[in-house]
CSV table of C-alpha atoms and ligand atoms in Angstrom, one decimal:
chain,number,residue,atom,x,y,z
A,22,MET,CA,-43.4,-9.5,-34.7
A,23,ASN,CA,-42.6,-5.9,-35.6
A,24,THR,CA,-39.0,-5.0,-35.4
A,25,SER,CA,-39.0,-1.7,-37.2
A,26,TYR,CA,-39.2,0.5,-34.1
A,27,ALA,CA,-36.4,2.8,-33.2
A,28,PRO,CA,-33.6,1.2,-31.1
A,29,ARG,CA,-34.2,1.4,-27.4
A,30,GLN,CA,-31.1,1.8,-25.3
A,31,TRP,CA,-30.0,4.1,-22.5
A,32,SER,CA,-27.2,6.3,-23.6
A,33,SER,CA,-25.2,5.9,-20.4
A,34,ARG,CA,-25.3,4.2,-17.0
A,35,PHE,CA,-26.2,7.5,-15.5
A,36,ALA,CA,-29.3,7.7,-17.6
A,37,PHE,CA,-30.4,4.2,-16.6
A,38,LEU,CA,-29.8,5.0,-12.9
A,39,MET,CA,-31.8,8.3,-13.1
A,40,ALA,CA,-34.7,6.5,-14.8
A,41,ALA,CA,-34.6,3.5,-12.4
A,42,ILE,CA,-34.3,5.8,-9.3
A,43,GLY,CA,-37.1,7.9,-10.8
A,44,SER,CA,-39.3,4.8,-11.0
A,45,ALA,CA,-38.4,3.8,-7.4
A,46,VAL,CA,-38.7,7.2,-5.8
A,47,GLY,CA,-42.4,8.0,-5.8
A,48,LEU,CA,-45.4,8.6,-3.6
A,49,GLY,CA,-44.3,5.5,-1.6
A,50,ASN,CA,-41.2,7.3,-0.4
A,51,ILE,CA,-42.6,10.6,0.4
A,52,TRP,CA,-45.8,9.9,2.3
A,53,ARG,CA,-45.9,6.2,3.0
A,54,PHE,CA,-42.5,5.4,4.3
A,55,PRO,CA,-42.2,8.2,6.9
A,56,TYR,CA,-45.7,7.4,8.2
A,57,LEU,CA,-45.0,3.6,8.5
A,58,ALA,CA,-41.7,4.3,10.3
A,59,GLY,CA,-43.3,6.6,12.8
A,60,GLU,CA,-46.1,4.1,13.5
A,61,ASN,CA,-44.0,0.9,13.6
A,62,GLY,CA,-41.2,1.5,16.1
A,63,GLY,CA,-39.2,4.3,14.5
A,64,GLY,CA,-35.6,3.4,14.3
A,65,ALA,CA,-36.5,-0.2,14.9
A,66,PHE,CA,-38.7,-0.2,11.8
A,67,ILE,CA,-36.0,1.5,9.7
A,68,ALA,CA,-33.5,-1.2,10.8
A,69,ILE,CA,-36.0,-4.0,9.9
A,70,TYR,CA,-36.8,-2.2,6.6
A,71,VAL,CA,-33.1,-2.1,5.6
A,72,LEU,CA,-32.6,-5.7,6.6
A,73,THR,CA,-35.7,-7.0,4.7
A,74,LEU,CA,-34.9,-4.8,1.8
A,75,THR,CA,-31.4,-6.3,1.5
A,76,CYS,CA,-32.6,-9.9,1.9
A,77,ILE,CA,-35.8,-9.8,-0.1
A,78,ALA,CA,-36.6,-6.8,-2.4
A,79,LEU,CA,-33.0,-6.2,-3.5
A,80,PRO,CA,-32.2,-9.7,-4.6
A,81,ILE,CA,-35.5,-9.8,-6.6
A,82,LEU,CA,-34.7,-6.3,-8.1
A,83,ILE,CA,-31.4,-7.7,-9.3
A,84,ALA,CA,-33.2,-10.7,-10.8
A,85,GLU,CA,-35.8,-8.5,-12.5
A,86,ILE,CA,-33.2,-6.2,-14.2
A,87,THR,CA,-31.1,-9.2,-15.2
A,88,VAL,CA,-34.1,-11.1,-16.7
A,89,GLY,CA,-35.0,-7.9,-18.6
A,90,ARG,CA,-31.5,-7.5,-20.0
A,91,MET,CA,-31.4,-11.2,-21.0
A,92,GLY,CA,-34.6,-10.8,-23.0
A,93,ARG,CA,-34.0,-7.3,-24.3
A,94,GLN,CA,-37.7,-6.7,-24.9
A,95,SER,CA,-40.9,-5.7,-23.1
A,96,PRO,CA,-41.7,-8.0,-20.1
A,97,ILE,CA,-44.2,-10.0,-22.1
A,98,ASN,CA,-41.9,-10.8,-25.0
A,99,THR,CA,-38.9,-11.1,-22.8
A,100,MET,CA,-40.5,-13.9,-20.8
A,101,ARG,CA,-41.9,-15.5,-24.0
A,102,ARG,CA,-38.3,-15.5,-25.4
A,103,LEU,CA,-36.7,-16.8,-22.3
A,104,VAL,CA,-39.3,-19.6,-21.8
A,105,ALA,CA,-38.7,-20.7,-25.4
A,106,GLU,CA,-34.8,-20.5,-25.2
A,107,HIS,CA,-34.6,-22.3,-21.9
A,108,ARG,CA,-37.4,-24.7,-22.5
A,109,ALA,CA,-39.0,-23.6,-19.3
A,110,LEU,CA,-42.6,-24.0,-18.3
A,111,ARG,CA,-45.1,-21.7,-19.9
A,112,VAL,CA,-46.5,-20.6,-16.5
A,113,TRP,CA,-43.4,-18.4,-16.2
A,114,MET,CA,-45.0,-16.2,-18.9
A,115,LEU,CA,-47.4,-15.1,-16.2
A,116,ILE,CA,-44.5,-12.9,-15.0
A,117,GLY,CA,-44.7,-10.9,-18.2
A,118,TRP,CA,-48.5,-10.6,-18.4
A,119,GLY,CA,-49.1,-10.2,-14.7
A,120,SER,CA,-46.5,-7.5,-14.3
A,121,THR,CA,-47.6,-5.6,-17.4
A,122,ILE,CA,-51.3,-5.6,-16.5
A,123,GLY,CA,-50.5,-4.8,-12.9
A,124,ALA,CA,-48.5,-1.8,-14.1
A,125,PHE,CA,-51.3,-0.6,-16.2
A,126,ILE,CA,-53.8,-0.8,-13.3
A,127,VAL,CA,-51.4,1.0,-11.0
A,128,LEU,CA,-50.8,3.7,-13.7
A,129,SER,CA,-54.6,4.3,-13.9
A,130,TYR,CA,-54.9,5.2,-10.2
A,131,TYR,CA,-51.4,6.6,-9.7
A,132,SER,CA,-52.2,9.2,-12.3
A,133,VAL,CA,-55.3,10.2,-10.3
A,134,ILE,CA,-53.2,10.8,-7.2
A,135,GLY,CA,-50.6,12.5,-9.4
A,136,GLY,CA,-53.4,14.8,-10.4
A,137,TRP,CA,-54.0,15.6,-6.8
A,138,THR,CA,-50.4,16.7,-6.4
A,139,LEU,CA,-50.8,19.0,-9.4
A,140,LYS,CA,-54.0,20.5,-7.9
A,141,TYR,CA,-52.1,21.0,-4.6
A,142,ILE,CA,-49.3,22.9,-6.4
A,143,GLU,CA,-52.0,25.3,-7.7
A,144,LEU,CA,-53.5,25.6,-4.2
A,145,ALA,CA,-50.1,26.2,-2.6
A,146,VAL,CA,-49.1,28.8,-5.2
A,147,SER,CA,-52.3,30.7,-4.8
A,148,GLY,CA,-52.0,30.8,-1.0
A,149,ALA,CA,-55.1,28.8,-0.5
A,150,PHE,CA,-53.7,27.1,2.7
A,151,ALA,CA,-53.5,30.3,4.6
A,152,GLY,CA,-55.4,30.0,7.9
A,153,ASP,CA,-56.3,26.4,7.3
A,154,THR,CA,-57.5,24.5,10.3
A,155,ALA,CA,-57.9,20.7,10.6
A,156,ALA,CA,-61.6,21.1,9.6
A,157,SER,CA,-61.1,23.5,6.7
A,158,SER,CA,-58.2,21.5,5.3
A,159,ALA,CA,-60.1,18.3,5.4
A,160,GLU,CA,-63.0,20.1,3.7
A,161,GLN,CA,-60.8,21.6,1.0
A,162,PHE,CA,-59.5,18.1,0.2
A,163,GLY,CA,-63.0,16.5,0.4
A,164,VAL,CA,-64.5,19.2,-2.0
A,165,PHE,CA,-61.7,18.6,-4.5
A,166,VAL,CA,-61.7,14.8,-4.6
A,167,GLY,CA,-65.5,14.9,-4.4
A,168,SER,CA,-65.6,16.8,-7.7
A,169,PRO,CA,-65.4,14.4,-10.7
A,170,LEU,CA,-64.7,17.3,-12.9
A,171,GLN,CA,-61.9,18.8,-10.9
A,172,ALA,CA,-60.2,15.5,-10.1
A,173,GLY,CA,-60.8,14.3,-13.6
A,174,PHE,CA,-59.2,17.4,-15.1
A,175,TRP,CA,-56.0,17.1,-13.0
A,176,HIS,CA,-55.8,13.3,-13.7
A,177,THR,CA,-56.0,14.2,-17.4
A,178,VAL,CA,-53.2,16.7,-17.2
A,179,PHE,CA,-51.0,14.3,-15.2
A,180,ILE,CA,-51.5,11.4,-17.6
A,181,GLY,CA,-51.1,13.7,-20.5
A,182,ALA,CA,-47.6,14.7,-19.3
A,183,THR,CA,-46.8,11.0,-18.8
A,184,ILE,CA,-47.9,10.1,-22.3
A,185,ALA,CA,-45.9,13.1,-23.8
A,186,ILE,CA,-42.7,11.8,-22.2
A,187,VAL,CA,-43.2,8.1,-23.1
A,188,ALA,CA,-44.2,9.1,-26.7
A,189,GLY,CA,-40.8,10.7,-27.1
A,190,GLY,CA,-39.1,7.3,-26.8
A,191,VAL,CA,-36.5,5.8,-24.5
A,192,SER,CA,-33.7,8.3,-25.0
A,193,ALA,CA,-35.4,11.4,-26.4
A,194,GLY,CA,-38.4,11.1,-24.0
A,195,ILE,CA,-37.8,9.2,-20.8
A,196,GLU,CA,-34.1,9.7,-20.5
A,197,ARG,CA,-34.1,13.4,-21.4
A,198,SER,CA,-36.8,14.1,-18.8
A,199,VAL,CA,-35.4,12.0,-15.9
A,200,VAL,CA,-31.9,13.5,-16.2
A,201,ILE,CA,-33.5,16.9,-15.5
A,202,LEU,CA,-36.3,15.9,-13.1
A,203,MET,CA,-34.3,13.7,-10.8
A,204,PRO,CA,-31.6,16.2,-9.9
A,205,LEU,CA,-34.4,18.8,-9.5
A,206,LEU,CA,-36.1,16.4,-7.1
A,207,PHE,CA,-33.0,16.0,-5.0
A,208,VAL,CA,-32.5,19.7,-4.8
A,209,LEU,CA,-36.1,20.3,-3.7
A,210,LEU,CA,-35.9,17.6,-1.1
A,211,VAL,CA,-32.7,18.7,0.4
A,212,GLY,CA,-34.0,22.3,0.5
A,213,LEU,CA,-37.1,21.2,2.4
A,214,ALA,CA,-35.1,19.1,4.8
A,215,LEU,CA,-32.7,22.0,5.6
A,216,TYR,CA,-35.7,24.2,6.2
A,217,ALA,CA,-37.3,21.6,8.5
A,218,VAL,CA,-34.1,21.4,10.7
A,219,THR,CA,-34.7,25.1,11.6
A,220,THR,CA,-38.3,24.5,12.9
A,221,PRO,CA,-39.1,24.0,16.6
A,222,GLY,CA,-40.6,20.5,16.1
A,223,PHE,CA,-37.3,19.1,14.7
A,224,GLY,CA,-36.2,17.4,17.9
A,225,GLU,CA,-39.6,15.8,18.5
A,226,ALA,CA,-39.8,14.7,14.9
A,227,MET,CA,-36.4,13.0,15.2
A,228,ARG,CA,-37.5,11.1,18.3
A,229,PHE,CA,-40.7,10.1,16.5
A,230,MET,CA,-38.8,8.7,13.5
A,231,PHE,CA,-35.6,7.4,15.0
A,232,ALA,CA,-36.2,6.3,18.6
A,233,PHE,CA,-35.6,2.6,18.8
A,234,LYS,CA,-39.0,1.5,20.1
A,235,LEU,CA,-38.7,-2.3,20.1
A,236,GLU,CA,-42.0,-2.5,22.0
A,237,ASP,CA,-43.8,-1.2,18.9
A,238,VAL,CA,-42.4,-4.0,16.7
A,239,THR,CA,-44.9,-6.8,15.9
A,240,PRO,CA,-45.0,-9.5,13.3
A,241,GLY,CA,-47.2,-7.0,11.4
A,242,THR,CA,-44.2,-4.6,11.4
A,243,VAL,CA,-42.0,-7.0,9.6
A,244,LEU,CA,-44.7,-7.6,7.0
A,245,ALA,CA,-45.3,-3.9,6.5
A,246,ALA,CA,-41.5,-3.5,6.0
A,247,ILE,CA,-41.4,-6.3,3.4
A,248,GLY,CA,-44.4,-4.9,1.5
A,249,GLN,CA,-43.1,-1.4,1.6
A,250,GLY,CA,-39.7,-2.5,0.2
A,251,PHE,CA,-41.3,-4.2,-2.8
A,252,PHE,CA,-43.5,-1.2,-3.7
A,253,SER,CA,-40.8,1.3,-3.0
A,254,LEU,CA,-38.2,-0.4,-5.2
A,255,SER,CA,-40.8,-0.8,-8.0
A,256,VAL,CA,-40.2,-4.5,-8.0
A,257,ALA,CA,-42.5,-7.0,-9.8
A,258,LEU,CA,-44.5,-4.6,-12.0
A,259,GLY,CA,-42.3,-4.9,-15.1
A,260,ALA,CA,-40.9,-1.4,-14.8
A,261,MET,CA,-37.5,-2.5,-13.8
A,262,MET,CA,-37.5,-5.4,-16.2
A,263,THR,CA,-38.3,-3.0,-19.1
A,264,TYR,CA,-35.6,-0.6,-18.0
A,265,GLY,CA,-33.2,-3.5,-17.7
A,266,ALA,CA,-34.0,-4.4,-21.3
A,267,TYR,CA,-32.5,-1.1,-22.5
A,268,LEU,CA,-29.3,-1.6,-20.5
A,269,GLU,CA,-25.8,-2.2,-22.0
A,270,GLN,CA,-24.2,-5.6,-21.3
A,271,ASP,CA,-21.1,-4.0,-19.6
A,272,VAL,CA,-23.0,-2.2,-16.8
A,273,SER,CA,-22.9,-4.0,-13.4
A,274,ILE,CA,-26.5,-4.8,-12.5
A,275,GLY,CA,-25.5,-5.7,-8.9
A,276,ARG,CA,-23.8,-2.4,-8.3
A,277,SER,CA,-26.6,-0.4,-10.0
A,278,ALA,CA,-29.3,-2.2,-8.0
A,279,VAL,CA,-27.5,-1.4,-4.7
A,280,ILE,CA,-27.3,2.3,-5.8
A,281,ILE,CA,-31.0,2.3,-6.6
A,282,ALA,CA,-31.9,0.8,-3.2
A,283,VAL,CA,-29.6,3.1,-1.2
A,284,VAL,CA,-30.8,6.3,-2.9
A,285,ASP,CA,-34.4,5.2,-2.6
A,286,THR,CA,-34.0,4.6,1.1
A,287,ILE,CA,-32.1,7.9,1.7
A,288,VAL,CA,-34.9,9.8,-0.1
A,289,ALA,CA,-37.5,8.0,2.0
A,290,ILE,CA,-35.7,8.9,5.3
A,291,THR,CA,-35.0,12.5,4.1
A,292,ALA,CA,-38.7,12.9,3.3
A,293,GLY,CA,-39.5,12.0,6.9
A,294,ILE,CA,-36.9,14.5,8.1
A,295,ALA,CA,-38.6,17.2,5.9
A,296,ILE,CA,-42.2,16.4,6.8
A,297,PHE,CA,-42.4,15.5,10.5
A,298,PRO,CA,-40.8,18.6,12.0
A,299,LEU,CA,-43.6,20.6,10.4
A,300,VAL,CA,-46.2,18.2,11.7
A,301,PHE,CA,-44.8,18.4,15.3
A,302,SER,CA,-44.2,22.2,15.2
A,303,PHE,CA,-47.9,22.7,14.9
A,304,GLY,CA,-49.0,19.9,17.2
A,305,LEU,CA,-50.6,18.0,14.4
A,306,GLU,CA,-51.3,14.2,14.1
A,307,PRO,CA,-48.3,12.3,12.5
A,308,SER,CA,-50.2,9.1,11.8
A,309,SER,CA,-52.9,10.1,9.4
A,310,GLY,CA,-51.9,8.0,6.4
A,311,PRO,CA,-52.9,9.4,3.0
A,312,GLY,CA,-54.4,12.4,4.8
A,313,LEU,CA,-50.9,13.3,6.1
A,314,THR,CA,-49.9,14.7,2.7
A,315,PHE,CA,-53.1,16.3,1.5
A,316,ILE,CA,-54.8,17.3,4.8
A,317,THR,CA,-52.3,17.6,7.6
A,318,LEU,CA,-49.3,19.3,5.8
A,319,PRO,CA,-51.4,22.1,4.2
A,320,ILE,CA,-52.4,23.2,7.8
A,321,ALA,CA,-48.7,23.6,8.5
A,322,PHE,CA,-48.0,25.4,5.2
A,323,GLY,CA,-50.9,27.7,5.9
A,324,SER,CA,-49.3,28.8,9.2
A,325,ILE,CA,-45.6,29.2,8.6
A,326,SER,CA,-44.1,32.3,7.2
A,327,GLY,CA,-42.9,31.5,3.7
A,328,GLY,CA,-45.5,28.7,3.6
A,329,VAL,CA,-46.4,29.6,0.0
A,330,VAL,CA,-42.9,28.8,-1.1
A,331,ILE,CA,-42.4,25.8,1.1
A,332,GLY,CA,-45.8,24.3,0.3
A,333,THR,CA,-45.2,24.8,-3.4
A,334,ILE,CA,-41.8,23.2,-3.3
A,335,PHE,CA,-43.3,20.2,-1.4
A,336,PHE,CA,-46.1,19.5,-3.8
A,337,LEU,CA,-43.8,20.1,-6.8
A,338,LEU,CA,-41.4,17.5,-5.3
A,339,LEU,CA,-44.3,15.1,-4.9
A,340,ALA,CA,-45.5,15.7,-8.5
A,341,VAL,CA,-42.0,15.1,-9.9
A,342,ALA,CA,-41.6,11.9,-7.9
A,343,ALA,CA,-45.0,10.7,-9.1
A,344,LEU,CA,-44.4,11.6,-12.7
A,345,THR,CA,-41.1,9.7,-13.0
A,346,SER,CA,-42.8,6.6,-11.5
A,347,ALA,CA,-45.8,6.9,-13.8
A,348,ILE,CA,-43.5,6.9,-16.8
A,349,SER,CA,-42.1,3.5,-15.8
A,350,LEU,CA,-45.7,2.2,-15.4
A,351,LEU,CA,-46.7,3.2,-18.9
A,352,GLU,CA,-43.5,2.0,-20.7
A,353,PRO,CA,-43.9,-1.8,-20.3
A,354,LEU,CA,-47.2,-1.9,-22.2
A,355,VAL,CA,-46.1,0.7,-24.8
A,356,ALA,CA,-42.9,-1.4,-25.3
A,357,TRP,CA,-45.0,-4.5,-25.9
A,358,ALA,CA,-47.3,-2.7,-28.3
A,359,GLU,CA,-44.4,-1.3,-30.2
A,360,GLU,CA,-43.0,-4.8,-30.7
A,361,THR,CA,-46.4,-6.1,-31.7
A,362,TYR,CA,-48.0,-3.6,-34.1
A,363,GLN,CA,-46.7,-1.6,-37.1
A,364,ILE,CA,-47.7,1.7,-35.5
A,365,THR,CA,-45.5,4.5,-34.3
A,366,ARG,CA,-44.5,4.8,-30.7
A,367,ARG,CA,-46.2,8.2,-30.6
A,368,ARG,CA,-49.5,6.8,-31.5
A,369,LEU,CA,-49.1,3.8,-29.3
A,370,ALA,CA,-48.2,5.9,-26.2
A,371,ILE,CA,-51.3,7.9,-26.9
A,372,MET,CA,-53.5,4.9,-27.3
A,373,VAL,CA,-52.3,3.0,-24.3
A,374,GLY,CA,-52.2,6.2,-22.2
A,375,ALA,CA,-55.8,7.0,-23.3
A,376,ALA,CA,-56.9,3.6,-22.1
A,377,GLY,CA,-55.2,4.2,-18.8
A,378,TRP,CA,-56.8,7.6,-18.6
A,379,LEU,CA,-60.2,6.0,-19.2
A,380,VAL,CA,-59.7,3.3,-16.5
A,381,GLY,CA,-58.5,6.1,-14.2
A,382,PHE,CA,-62.0,7.5,-14.0
A,383,ALA,CA,-63.0,4.4,-12.0
A,384,THR,CA,-60.6,5.8,-9.4
A,385,VAL,CA,-61.8,9.4,-9.8
A,386,PHE,CA,-65.4,8.2,-9.3
A,387,SER,CA,-64.4,6.1,-6.3
A,388,PHE,CA,-64.2,9.4,-4.3
A,389,ASN,CA,-67.6,10.7,-5.5
A,390,TYR,CA,-70.3,9.0,-7.6
A,391,TRP,CA,-69.1,5.5,-6.8
A,392,SER,CA,-67.9,6.1,-3.2
A,393,ASP,CA,-70.5,3.6,-1.9
A,394,PHE,CA,-70.0,1.1,-4.7
A,395,PHE,CA,-68.1,-1.9,-3.5
A,396,PRO,CA,-67.7,-4.0,-6.7
A,397,LEU,CA,-66.6,-7.3,-5.1
A,398,ALA,CA,-69.1,-7.2,-2.2
A,399,PRO,CA,-71.6,-9.4,-4.0
A,400,LEU,CA,-69.0,-12.1,-4.0
A,401,GLY,CA,-68.4,-11.7,-0.3
A,402,LEU,CA,-64.9,-10.3,-1.0
A,403,MET,CA,-63.5,-6.9,0.0
A,404,VAL,CA,-66.9,-5.8,1.2
A,405,ASP,CA,-66.0,-2.3,2.1
A,406,LYS,CA,-63.6,-1.6,-0.8
A,407,THR,CA,-64.3,0.9,-3.6
A,408,ILE,CA,-62.9,0.2,-7.1
A,409,PHE,CA,-59.8,2.2,-6.2
A,410,ASP,CA,-59.3,0.2,-3.0
A,411,VAL,CA,-59.8,-3.1,-4.9
A,412,PHE,CA,-57.2,-2.0,-7.5
A,413,ASP,CA,-54.7,-1.0,-4.9
A,414,PHE,CA,-55.3,-4.0,-2.7
A,415,SER,CA,-55.1,-6.5,-5.5
A,416,VAL,CA,-51.9,-5.2,-7.0
A,417,SER,CA,-50.0,-4.7,-3.7
A,418,ASN,CA,-51.2,-7.9,-2.0
A,419,ILE,CA,-51.7,-10.3,-4.9
A,420,VAL,CA,-50.0,-9.2,-8.2
A,421,MET,CA,-46.7,-7.9,-6.7
A,422,PRO,CA,-46.1,-10.8,-4.3
A,423,VAL,CA,-47.0,-13.5,-6.9
A,424,VAL,CA,-44.9,-11.9,-9.6
A,425,GLY,CA,-42.1,-11.2,-7.2
A,426,LEU,CA,-42.1,-14.8,-6.0
A,427,MET,CA,-42.2,-16.1,-9.5
A,428,LEU,CA,-39.3,-13.9,-10.5
A,429,ALA,CA,-37.2,-15.2,-7.6
A,430,LEU,CA,-38.1,-18.8,-8.5
A,431,PHE,CA,-37.5,-18.3,-12.2
A,432,ALA,CA,-34.1,-16.7,-11.9
A,433,GLY,CA,-33.1,-18.8,-8.8
A,434,TRP,CA,-34.4,-22.2,-9.9
A,435,ALA,CA,-35.6,-22.4,-13.5
A,436,LEU,CA,-32.5,-20.8,-15.0
A,437,THR,CA,-29.3,-22.6,-14.4
A,438,ARG,CA,-26.5,-21.1,-12.5
A,439,GLU,CA,-24.4,-21.0,-15.6
A,440,THR,CA,-27.1,-19.1,-17.5
A,441,VAL,CA,-27.3,-16.5,-14.8
A,442,VAL,CA,-23.6,-16.2,-14.5
A,443,ALA,CA,-23.4,-15.5,-18.2
A,444,ALA,CA,-26.2,-13.0,-18.1
A,445,LEU,CA,-24.4,-11.0,-15.4
A,446,GLY,CA,-21.3,-11.0,-17.5
A,447,ALA,CA,-18.1,-9.9,-15.8
A,448,GLU,CA,-19.8,-9.6,-12.6
A,449,ARG,CA,-19.1,-13.0,-11.2
A,450,ALA,CA,-18.1,-11.3,-8.1
A,451,ARG,CA,-18.1,-12.3,-4.4
A,452,TRP,CA,-21.7,-11.3,-3.9
A,453,PHE,CA,-22.9,-13.7,-6.5
A,454,SER,CA,-23.3,-16.8,-4.3
A,455,PHE,CA,-24.8,-14.7,-1.5
A,456,TRP,CA,-27.3,-13.1,-3.9
A,457,ARG,CA,-28.3,-16.5,-5.4
A,458,PHE,CA,-28.8,-18.0,-2.0
A,459,MET,CA,-31.0,-15.0,-1.0
A,460,LEU,CA,-32.9,-15.4,-4.2
A,461,ARG,CA,-33.5,-19.1,-4.0
A,462,TYR,CA,-34.4,-19.4,-0.3
A,463,ILE,CA,-34.8,-16.2,1.7
A,464,ALA,CA,-36.7,-14.1,-0.7
A,465,PRO,CA,-39.3,-16.7,-1.6
A,466,LEU,CA,-39.9,-17.4,2.1
A,467,GLY,CA,-40.2,-13.7,2.8
A,468,VAL,CA,-42.7,-13.2,0.0
A,469,ILE,CA,-44.8,-16.2,0.9
A,470,SER,CA,-45.0,-15.0,4.5
A,471,ILE,CA,-46.4,-11.5,3.4
A,472,PHE,CA,-48.7,-13.2,1.0
A,473,VAL,CA,-50.1,-15.6,3.6
A,474,ALA,CA,-50.3,-13.0,6.3
A,475,ASN,CA,-52.0,-10.3,4.1
A,476,VAL,CA,-54.5,-12.6,2.5
A,477,LEU,CA,-55.4,-14.7,5.5
A,478,MET,CA,-55.2,-12.2,8.3
B,523,LIG,N1,-41.9,2.8,-6.4
B,523,LIG,C1,-43.0,3.7,-6.7
B,523,LIG,C2,-43.3,4.5,-5.4
B,523,LIG,O1,-42.6,4.3,-4.4
B,523,LIG,C3,-44.2,3.0,-7.1
B,523,LIG,C4,-44.0,2.1,-8.3
B,523,LIG,C5,-44.1,0.7,-8.1
B,523,LIG,C6,-43.7,2.6,-9.5
B,523,LIG,C7,-43.9,-0.2,-9.2
B,523,LIG,C8,-43.4,1.7,-10.6
B,523,LIG,C9,-43.6,0.3,-10.4
B,523,LIG,O2,-44.2,5.3,-5.3
């Protein structure tokens, strides 16, 4: 194993928090959460989300960061080391491989969507939304994603930026960019939310998001909340394990994880407060999923005065959120490569990133050349899913639940109580027993229930 690479360590707890919050806050917060909340009972969904986040995703997040800090390496080598040191079963190494490969796959398509956000900054700046109607906005989006050249170009720019940051290393690359980008993101978001408060649709938007509609709550609501919590906290794709590996022993993981979860949730709710008043002010449809961001909102930006500025800020916000998440998706594999080969990080970041760039074209083409190609249909599986859909479905419904479950079982059952207490250091606080109980019993049951429901239903 190569050990000649530059030391990888956050220079402060603040740097770690910005990087981890940067990973957590992403496309999942800004378009997916508000839309899910509106569709699934508003305030009732938010209450269920907070409850399941606390009982399932948060305990696993603490476990993931802790495991990372115990191994101090990339997820693959961290798991290899812990399995050897604790004479655990080799199957636990699936946590390392599964999460790293999952992160690479997500990176490939996340970058394509990141490219969309860049294209939309350009459209917003140039006033292209002016006078948009539902039909023209949908067409504008269709023409863009329908063009392999256009979508491929912006995907290239986005992943190029991701590579450039990761190539700089943990402190000179990742840390230096997140400590600027994350505060920028908060300022943009608060600015947008303050603007939204002044629009006529504000009251209706608040009722849509926060009314406690218990009648809209179904078993599916609970499952959606659990799945969203996982994705939103970046659990089970190795990102948080890798970031944990660069963390000092004296930082409290429990407290940090709570901060990450609280900020992530506040950002998600604030995003809803920023978006829905615009949607309602123009009598638009709040429940259009991915189209909400790229089709519905441009109509609003095209009609309001100052829409050029507001639209630009919005897509800039989205791009920043996506970029800081993409960094954390590239880092696990680059970290492993750095430990494995006598090659500089710069070169490795370019090589791994170029591979992600290439795989990303499968997603670019899923919206044009290959939009009717359903790769798993011959096997009778996922018959109407493009390559992009297959990637997205497999990671969210298979890789994340399986790795998340294994993390809970590994830290909750395979490692002894004493080992985990020692790993958490001075933190043997009151929450320890509560956390360990959640990790051993509640989180596994929760994950198994999403898994069974998603795959079988
Ligand atoms: N948490 C990110 C989001 O909400 C997605 C992500 C998942 C990023 C896993 C890294 C790892 O968009």
